[in-house]
Amino acid sequence: MQSIHAQTSLKLWYNKPSGKIWENALPVGNGRLGAMVYGNVGTEIIQLNEHTLWSGSPNRNDNPQALDSLELIRKLIFEGKQKQAEQLANKVIISKQSHGQMFEPAGELHLSFPGHDTYSDYYRELDLERAVSKTTYTVGDVQYTRTVFASFPDRVIVIRLTASKPGSLSFTASYSSPQPQVDVKTHQSRQLVFNGTTIDHEGVKGLVRFKGITEFKPEGGSSSSNDSTISIKNANSATIYISIATNFNSYLDLSGDEQKRAASFLSRAVSKPYSEMLKTHISAYQKYFNRVKFTLEPTEAAKLPTDERLKNFSSVDDPQFAALYYQFGRYLLISSSQPGGQPANLQGIWNRSLRPAWDSKYTININAQMNYWPAERTNLSELHEPFLKMVRELAVAGQKTAKDMYGARGWVAHHNTDIWRATGAVDGAFWGAWAHGGGWTSQHLWEHYLYTGNKAFLQDIYPILKGAALFYVDFLVEHPKYGYLVVNPDESPENAPQAHQGSSLDAGVTMTNQIVFDVFSSTIRAAEILKKDKAFIDTLIRTRNRLAPMHIGQHGQVQEWLDDIDDPQDNHRHVSHLYGLFPSNQISAYRTPELFSAAKNTLLQRGDVSTGWSMGWKVNWWARMQDGNHAYKLIKNQLTPLGVNKGGGGTYNNLFDAHPPFQIDGNFGCTSGMTEMLVQSADGAVHVLPALPDAWSASGSIEGIRAIGGFEIVRVEWKNARLVRLDVKSTLGGNLRLRVPNPIKQSSGALKLAKGENVNPFFKITPTPKPVISAKANPQVPELKKTQEYDVATLPGRVYSFYAQ
């Protein structure tokens, strides 16, 4: 067993192999290649993925019949005939072509070690500080070590096999793949080569060609091969390099040469000494990872293997386990999302199934967005780029969808997309008639600007923001009963009130009103900053003024629909109408206390235990509610072995989030939520320790996270729930408004108490419309912890230090 000192380092570790269970294996990745390392002794399995290896080929999935039937669908919904509208929408809105293509596995490398069935001293780990997986065990008097990493600079998977005694390493390598069209052969007794083409799916021809080359470099011993295996005998050690590439150039272009690409990556890698490759890999990884340090005090519980800590977490005091899980989320984002690559999908970059759950694509009614919630907050802004690039591409593809399906300008995307940037409606109207994937994803562009202040970036992406707004200008219609401008057809993702005959379709649902409000507001702000489109700004302001405000219903809840038909017993996993609380900032403890109180009621009515990703979202909501203990309760619910939470998700032994099955969004959502517990910046100030739970209150610190306005929180340190030190770096200059739990003093100069609105333009907030409140609601004014607010004038590049008074 490892010492407590060793386990306070950031490692997932285990004292037994994965066996046949994929969710026990440990993930490595470099944004292009992903591998799952099983750590099995007799036959090791390295399961492989490549980021552009998808089924199908360039295609569109719009249904142009939608336009002719749009008015009839709207009429049926306004008349309360939602089920009839849904049945019609299934015929004319939902795609008659592809419902989305699938992220595909490349296959598995198998390494068989004769005579290794009996072993001792087994140990395996994933070192989050180095992005390296290691397995060690002893057979007889020989200790064997396997080291695996996905090199960031060299774009290959590297496996290093060593033995403590010379001439003791013997193994046979083979390759298998679930892909039906794959050819495997050997080359010169040193390379295992596979070629293939991905599968057809839903009428779309599979045209992605892929090439993999695995090269073996033994030191000592001998090599031999047959048609499909390579054997190494009596070597001192061996290094294995895996290169995989496809013909994918872009979502419209498959003219690349996968043969040359795979060979080029490999030739560059094998020419370098292993020690140099490992060093440059670690350096490239730590460029991102080392920016943030999160320290919570370890306890005796930290001595145990990771799977045992997971099993015990809900019932023991192990705060450092939460810090480990936090950094595991950052590790996963670094490993699955790199500039120039594809965005992290439903499973990041790791998938073993030819037909994975939900195609392992991009669900953009929450899940893909959740993947990128940690990007700006946890100082991984560059890794937002693959997602932001996808938004740019959807904005191009979605123009035809908007025009052909809805007769609208601008662009639209529905609730799912894939590597081919499909923007049509899929799966069925109950899920797929939701047309706000474009509106929501566009807000990530605005968020990136708020955190970085990059005006050139804003200038570049402004047409995308404008296009998202333009779609809603054309798509909104007047509600005949309420007079608001609403989206119709519409739905609150994947939920159906009993009053609608089991149909999800409706007009003007709360989440949509919130998204449209954000789209209009961010576009207005961007245009004002760029000093352009005055007439269009006026149009958006007039249109925004006619949107439906949020409603507080008879049960004291934020209404999910315009009509007061929420069921307080509804425990649905989607709580979409709290988008306005997080990730948006329309619901505020300080600016909208009645809505804030109603949001709390909604969360209590929906309950805690749910799918993994839903619990991840709830951590963020309870952090915004400034209730650290409830947020921590959700973390404990999420960090529970699958099967313990009755009717809900949890976490697998390798700390992958369980919907179930595995979805990576819950990992990212929880990391974001823990950041929000410690620092928030969406509500007019940099709020430090807004939701510190009792379990963490004794002492702790976090370093390197980011806030809106270009502020880096260099260090936050607390003791006994009091802020004792705060260092903030200003990269853009401007007013720094601090909201803190106890009085502080500045290391040099006097602190000014804050007065009025924050003059820093990055913290400018569009006022939330006054809610409509049911006579039965009786909303309460929330009781909040006392805080102190200060204003500090900052200069770019300066670090400002503060201490408890």
JSON list of C-alpha atoms in Angstrom, two decimals, residues 217-304:
[
{"chain": "A", "resi": 217, "resn": "LYS", "atom": "CA", "xyz": [11.94, -1.29, -31.05]},
{"chain": "A", "resi": 218, "resn": "PRO", "atom": "CA", "xyz": [13.33, -3.99, -28.77]},
{"chain": "A", "resi": 219, "resn": "GLU", "atom": "CA", "xyz": [16.65, -3.64, -27.00]},
{"chain": "A", "resi": 220, "resn": "GLY", "atom": "CA", "xyz": [18.36, -7.04, -27.11]},
{"chain": "A", "resi": 221, "resn": "GLY", "atom": "CA", "xyz": [16.62, -10.32, -27.87]},
{"chain": "A", "resi": 222, "resn": "SER", "atom": "CA", "xyz": [15.07, -11.29, -31.19]},
{"chain": "A", "resi": 223, "resn": "SER", "atom": "CA", "xyz": [12.03, -10.48, -33.30]},
{"chain": "A", "resi": 224, "resn": "SER", "atom": "CA", "xyz": [9.88, -12.65, -35.54]},
{"chain": "A", "resi": 225, "resn": "SER", "atom": "CA", "xyz": [6.51, -12.36, -37.23]},
{"chain": "A", "resi": 226, "resn": "ASN", "atom": "CA", "xyz": [3.79, -14.14, -39.15]},
{"chain": "A", "resi": 227, "resn": "ASP", "atom": "CA", "xyz": [1.03, -12.59, -41.23]},
{"chain": "A", "resi": 228, "resn": "SER", "atom": "CA", "xyz": [-0.65, -10.82, -38.32]},
{"chain": "A", "resi": 229, "resn": "THR", "atom": "CA", "xyz": [1.51, -11.02, -35.16]},
{"chain": "A", "resi": 230, "resn": "ILE", "atom": "CA", "xyz": [4.95, -9.91, -34.03]},
{"chain": "A", "resi": 231, "resn": "SER", "atom": "CA", "xyz": [6.89, -11.70, -31.31]},
{"chain": "A", "resi": 232, "resn": "ILE", "atom": "CA", "xyz": [9.74, -10.35, -29.22]},
{"chain": "A", "resi": 233, "resn": "LYS", "atom": "CA", "xyz": [11.83, -12.85, -27.27]},
{"chain": "A", "resi": 234, "resn": "ASN", "atom": "CA", "xyz": [14.35, -12.42, -24.46]},
{"chain": "A", "resi": 235, "resn": "ALA", "atom": "CA", "xyz": [14.70, -8.66, -24.85]},
{"chain": "A", "resi": 236, "resn": "ASN", "atom": "CA", "xyz": [15.99, -6.34, -22.16]},
{"chain": "A", "resi": 237, "resn": "SER", "atom": "CA", "xyz": [13.31, -3.78, -22.92]},
{"chain": "A", "resi": 238, "resn": "ALA", "atom": "CA", "xyz": [11.12, -2.58, -25.79]},
{"chain": "A", "resi": 239, "resn": "THR", "atom": "CA", "xyz": [9.50, 0.64, -26.93]},
{"chain": "A", "resi": 240, "resn": "ILE", "atom": "CA", "xyz": [6.29, 0.55, -28.97]},
{"chain": "A", "resi": 241, "resn": "TYR", "atom": "CA", "xyz": [5.03, 3.48, -31.06]},
{"chain": "A", "resi": 242, "resn": "ILE", "atom": "CA", "xyz": [1.44, 3.66, -32.34]},
{"chain": "A", "resi": 243, "resn": "SER", "atom": "CA", "xyz": [0.57, 6.10, -35.12]},
{"chain": "A", "resi": 244, "resn": "ILE", "atom": "CA", "xyz": [-2.96, 6.40, -36.53]},
{"chain": "A", "resi": 245, "resn": "ALA", "atom": "CA", "xyz": [-4.26, 8.85, -39.14]},
{"chain": "A", "resi": 246, "resn": "THR", "atom": "CA", "xyz": [-7.25, 9.28, -41.46]},
{"chain": "A", "resi": 247, "resn": "ASN", "atom": "CA", "xyz": [-8.04, 11.01, -44.74]},
{"chain": "A", "resi": 248, "resn": "PHE", "atom": "CA", "xyz": [-10.20, 13.60, -42.94]},
{"chain": "A", "resi": 249, "resn": "ASN", "atom": "CA", "xyz": [-9.35, 17.23, -43.76]},
{"chain": "A", "resi": 250, "resn": "SER", "atom": "CA", "xyz": [-12.60, 18.91, -42.76]},
{"chain": "A", "resi": 251, "resn": "TYR", "atom": "CA", "xyz": [-16.31, 18.22, -42.43]},
{"chain": "A", "resi": 252, "resn": "LEU", "atom": "CA", "xyz": [-16.55, 18.79, -46.19]},
{"chain": "A", "resi": 253, "resn": "ASP", "atom": "CA", "xyz": [-13.27, 17.24, -47.36]},
{"chain": "A", "resi": 254, "resn": "LEU", "atom": "CA", "xyz": [-11.91, 13.67, -47.21]},
{"chain": "A", "resi": 255, "resn": "SER", "atom": "CA", "xyz": [-9.04, 14.10, -49.66]},
{"chain": "A", "resi": 256, "resn": "GLY", "atom": "CA", "xyz": [-6.23, 13.61, -47.13]},
{"chain": "A", "resi": 257, "resn": "ASP", "atom": "CA", "xyz": [-3.61, 10.88, -47.41]},
{"chain": "A", "resi": 258, "resn": "GLU", "atom": "CA", "xyz": [-3.88, 8.70, -44.31]},
{"chain": "A", "resi": 259, "resn": "GLN", "atom": "CA", "xyz": [-0.93, 6.57, -45.43]},
{"chain": "A", "resi": 260, "resn": "LYS", "atom": "CA", "xyz": [1.52, 9.45, -45.58]},
{"chain": "A", "resi": 261, "resn": "ARG", "atom": "CA", "xyz": [0.19, 11.03, -42.40]},
{"chain": "A", "resi": 262, "resn": "ALA", "atom": "CA", "xyz": [0.53, 7.90, -40.30]},
{"chain": "A", "resi": 263, "resn": "ALA", "atom": "CA", "xyz": [4.01, 7.20, -41.69]},
{"chain": "A", "resi": 264, "resn": "SER", "atom": "CA", "xyz": [5.11, 10.80, -41.13]},
{"chain": "A", "resi": 265, "resn": "PHE", "atom": "CA", "xyz": [4.02, 10.91, -37.48]},
{"chain": "A", "resi": 266, "resn": "LEU", "atom": "CA", "xyz": [5.71, 7.57, -36.87]},
{"chain": "A", "resi": 267, "resn": "SER", "atom": "CA", "xyz": [9.01, 8.38, -38.58]},
{"chain": "A", "resi": 268, "resn": "ARG", "atom": "CA", "xyz": [9.42, 11.57, -36.58]},
{"chain": "A", "resi": 269, "resn": "ALA", "atom": "CA", "xyz": [8.68, 9.78, -33.33]},
{"chain": "A", "resi": 270, "resn": "VAL", "atom": "CA", "xyz": [10.90, 6.71, -33.70]},
{"chain": "A", "resi": 271, "resn": "SER", "atom": "CA", "xyz": [13.92, 8.86, -34.51]},
{"chain": "A", "resi": 272, "resn": "LYS", "atom": "CA", "xyz": [13.87, 10.35, -31.00]},
{"chain": "A", "resi": 273, "resn": "PRO", "atom": "CA", "xyz": [15.23, 8.78, -27.84]},
{"chain": "A", "resi": 274, "resn": "TYR", "atom": "CA", "xyz": [12.49, 7.56, -25.51]},
{"chain": "A", "resi": 275, "resn": "SER", "atom": "CA", "xyz": [13.74, 9.76, -22.67]},
{"chain": "A", "resi": 276, "resn": "GLU", "atom": "CA", "xyz": [13.48, 12.86, -24.87]},
{"chain": "A", "resi": 277, "resn": "MET", "atom": "CA", "xyz": [9.95, 11.94, -26.00]},
{"chain": "A", "resi": 278, "resn": "LEU", "atom": "CA", "xyz": [8.81, 11.47, -22.42]},
{"chain": "A", "resi": 279, "resn": "LYS", "atom": "CA", "xyz": [10.39, 14.76, -21.34]},
{"chain": "A", "resi": 280, "resn": "THR", "atom": "CA", "xyz": [8.85, 16.82, -24.17]},
{"chain": "A", "resi": 281, "resn": "HIS", "atom": "CA", "xyz": [5.48, 15.13, -23.66]},
{"chain": "A", "resi": 282, "resn": "ILE", "atom": "CA", "xyz": [5.41, 16.00, -19.97]},
{"chain": "A", "resi": 283, "resn": "SER", "atom": "CA", "xyz": [6.52, 19.55, -20.70]},
{"chain": "A", "resi": 284, "resn": "ALA", "atom": "CA", "xyz": [3.80, 20.08, -23.33]},
{"chain": "A", "resi": 285, "resn": "TYR", "atom": "CA", "xyz": [1.15, 18.66, -21.00]},
{"chain": "A", "resi": 286, "resn": "GLN", "atom": "CA", "xyz": [2.25, 20.59, -17.93]},
{"chain": "A", "resi": 287, "resn": "LYS", "atom": "CA", "xyz": [2.06, 23.83, -19.90]},
{"chain": "A", "resi": 288, "resn": "TYR", "atom": "CA", "xyz": [-1.69, 23.49, -19.32]},
{"chain": "A", "resi": 289, "resn": "PHE", "atom": "CA", "xyz": [-2.05, 21.29, -16.27]},
{"chain": "A", "resi": 290, "resn": "ASN", "atom": "CA", "xyz": [0.32, 23.15, -13.94]},
{"chain": "A", "resi": 291, "resn": "ARG", "atom": "CA", "xyz": [-1.60, 26.39, -14.26]},
{"chain": "A", "resi": 292, "resn": "VAL", "atom": "CA", "xyz": [-4.05, 25.31, -11.54]},
{"chain": "A", "resi": 293, "resn": "LYS", "atom": "CA", "xyz": [-3.34, 23.79, -8.15]},
{"chain": "A", "resi": 294, "resn": "PHE", "atom": "CA", "xyz": [-6.15, 22.80, -5.79]},
{"chain": "A", "resi": 295, "resn": "THR", "atom": "CA", "xyz": [-5.15, 21.79, -2.28]},
{"chain": "A", "resi": 296, "resn": "LEU", "atom": "CA", "xyz": [-7.39, 20.22, 0.34]},
{"chain": "A", "resi": 297, "resn": "GLU", "atom": "CA", "xyz": [-6.04, 18.51, 3.43]},
{"chain": "A", "resi": 298, "resn": "PRO", "atom": "CA", "xyz": [-5.53, 14.75, 3.05]},
{"chain": "A", "resi": 299, "resn": "THR", "atom": "CA", "xyz": [-6.81, 12.34, 5.67]},
{"chain": "A", "resi": 300, "resn": "GLU", "atom": "CA", "xyz": [-6.13, 8.68, 6.41]},
{"chain": "A", "resi": 301, "resn": "ALA", "atom": "CA", "xyz": [-8.72, 7.83, 3.74]},
{"chain": "A", "resi": 302, "resn": "ALA", "atom": "CA", "xyz": [-6.27, 9.02, 1.08]},
{"chain": "A", "resi": 303, "resn": "LYS", "atom": "CA", "xyz": [-4.06, 5.99, 1.72]},
{"chain": "A", "resi": 304, "resn": "LEU", "atom": "CA", "xyz": [-6.43, 3.63, -0.07]}
]
